[in-house]
């Protein structure tokens, strides 16, 4: 895999999404209904209240449920496309 292919695989299709709960902006790609890629553009514990209030290491958190809900809402509303249709 070339560097360009690797870059496209890792970041191609990522779109900015602002959490409707706290306003944190992340990059998101919906590869399918079940699979969501999220790339944080800031340190989650500094911008997301759920991560900031975590008891213990934030690396153990899968993601913020409020952010996940915000992404699901955007898919339902058609403002965030799912790659496989």
mmCIF file of C-alpha atoms in Angstrom:
data_model
loop_
_atom_site.group_PDB
_atom_site.id
_atom_site.type_symbol
_atom_site.label_atom_id
_atom_site.label_comp_id
_atom_site.label_asym_id
_atom_site.label_seq_id
_atom_site.Cartn_x
_atom_site.Cartn_y
_atom_site.Cartn_z
ATOM 1 C CA UNK A 1 0.000 0.000 0.000
ATOM 2 C CA UNK A 2 1.426 3.382 -0.973
ATOM 3 C CA UNK A 3 1.426 6.386 1.316
ATOM 4 C CA UNK A 4 -1.343 8.000 -0.743
ATOM 5 C CA UNK A 5 -3.457 4.843 -0.517
ATOM 6 C CA UNK A 6 -2.876 4.607 3.220
ATOM 7 C CA UNK A 7 -3.853 8.249 3.694
ATOM 8 C CA UNK A 8 -7.011 7.780 1.636
ATOM 9 C CA UNK A 9 -7.906 4.615 3.570
ATOM 10 C CA UNK A 10 -7.420 6.311 6.944
ATOM 11 C CA UNK A 11 -8.873 9.744 6.271
ATOM 12 C CA UNK A 12 -10.789 9.595 2.988
ATOM 13 C CA UNK A 13 -14.425 10.484 3.370
ATOM 14 C CA UNK A 14 -14.097 11.979 6.858
ATOM 15 C CA UNK A 15 -16.467 14.896 7.338
ATOM 16 C CA UNK A 16 -16.691 17.426 10.176
ATOM 17 C CA UNK A 17 -19.522 16.799 12.613
ATOM 18 C CA UNK A 18 -20.404 18.973 15.572
ATOM 19 C CA UNK A 19 -21.924 17.185 18.544
ATOM 20 C CA UNK A 20 -25.411 18.517 19.159
ATOM 21 C CA UNK A 21 -24.976 18.115 22.886
ATOM 22 C CA UNK A 22 -21.693 19.937 23.574
ATOM 23 C CA UNK A 23 -20.519 21.363 20.252
ATOM 24 C CA UNK A 24 -17.291 19.351 20.079
ATOM 25 C CA UNK A 25 -16.249 18.960 16.441
ATOM 26 C CA UNK A 26 -14.903 15.603 15.254
ATOM 27 C CA UNK A 27 -14.278 14.081 11.842
ATOM 28 C CA UNK A 28 -16.686 11.248 10.986
ATOM 29 C CA UNK A 29 -17.132 8.657 8.276
ATOM 30 C CA UNK A 30 -20.019 6.217 8.221
ATOM 31 C CA UNK A 31 -18.625 3.170 6.423
ATOM 32 C CA UNK A 32 -21.901 1.308 7.027
ATOM 33 C CA UNK A 33 -24.848 1.580 9.394
ATOM 34 C CA UNK A 34 -22.886 -0.480 11.933
ATOM 35 C CA UNK A 35 -19.411 1.012 11.401
ATOM 36 C CA UNK A 36 -18.516 4.601 12.267
ATOM 37 C CA UNK A 37 -15.012 6.045 12.100
ATOM 38 C CA UNK A 38 -14.433 8.995 14.422
ATOM 39 C CA UNK A 39 -11.281 11.075 14.477
ATOM 40 C CA UNK A 40 -11.024 13.557 17.313
ATOM 41 C CA UNK A 41 -9.503 16.897 16.326
ATOM 42 C CA UNK A 42 -8.948 17.892 19.960
ATOM 43 C CA UNK A 43 -8.208 16.033 23.172
ATOM 44 C CA UNK A 44 -11.598 14.520 24.108
ATOM 45 C CA UNK A 45 -11.159 15.163 27.845
ATOM 46 C CA UNK A 46 -10.634 18.872 27.104
ATOM 47 C CA UNK A 47 -13.693 19.396 24.898
ATOM 48 C CA UNK A 48 -16.245 16.659 25.645
ATOM 49 C CA UNK A 49 -18.009 16.808 29.028
ATOM 50 C CA UNK A 50 -18.557 13.026 29.041
ATOM 51 C CA UNK A 51 -14.846 12.355 28.627
ATOM 52 C CA UNK A 52 -13.980 15.145 31.083
ATOM 53 C CA UNK A 53 -16.205 13.540 33.762
ATOM 54 C CA UNK A 54 -14.895 9.996 33.179
ATOM 55 C CA UNK A 55 -13.865 8.007 36.227
ATOM 56 C CA UNK A 56 -10.525 6.590 35.181
ATOM 57 C CA UNK A 57 -8.589 6.572 31.914
ATOM 58 C CA UNK A 58 -10.547 7.933 28.955
ATOM 59 C CA UNK A 59 -8.770 5.419 26.705
ATOM 60 C CA UNK A 60 -11.171 2.857 28.169
ATOM 61 C CA UNK A 61 -14.220 4.743 26.839
ATOM 62 C CA UNK A 62 -15.520 3.491 23.508
ATOM 63 C CA UNK A 63 -16.956 6.884 22.599
ATOM 64 C CA UNK A 64 -19.324 9.498 23.957
ATOM 65 C CA UNK A 65 -22.924 8.228 23.813
ATOM 66 C CA UNK A 66 -24.164 11.770 23.197
ATOM 67 C CA UNK A 67 -21.812 12.116 20.217
ATOM 68 C CA UNK A 68 -22.916 8.711 18.919
ATOM 69 C CA UNK A 69 -26.541 9.840 19.194
ATOM 70 C CA UNK A 70 -25.753 13.077 17.394
ATOM 71 C CA UNK A 71 -24.111 11.136 14.554
ATOM 72 C CA UNK A 72 -27.087 8.745 14.356
ATOM 73 C CA UNK A 73 -29.453 11.717 14.164
ATOM 74 C CA UNK A 74 -27.398 13.223 11.318
ATOM 75 C CA UNK A 75 -27.560 9.920 9.399
ATOM 76 C CA UNK A 76 -31.326 9.667 9.949
ATOM 77 C CA UNK A 77 -31.774 13.264 8.762
ATOM 78 C CA UNK A 78 -29.594 12.691 5.701
ATOM 79 C CA UNK A 79 -26.956 15.273 6.616
ATOM 80 C CA UNK A 80 -24.315 12.536 7.060
ATOM 81 C CA UNK A 81 -24.141 9.895 4.349
ATOM 82 C CA UNK A 82 -23.443 6.195 4.843
ATOM 83 C CA UNK A 83 -20.761 4.999 2.414
ATOM 84 C CA UNK A 84 -22.438 1.702 1.506
ATOM 85 C CA UNK A 85 -25.746 3.366 0.794
#
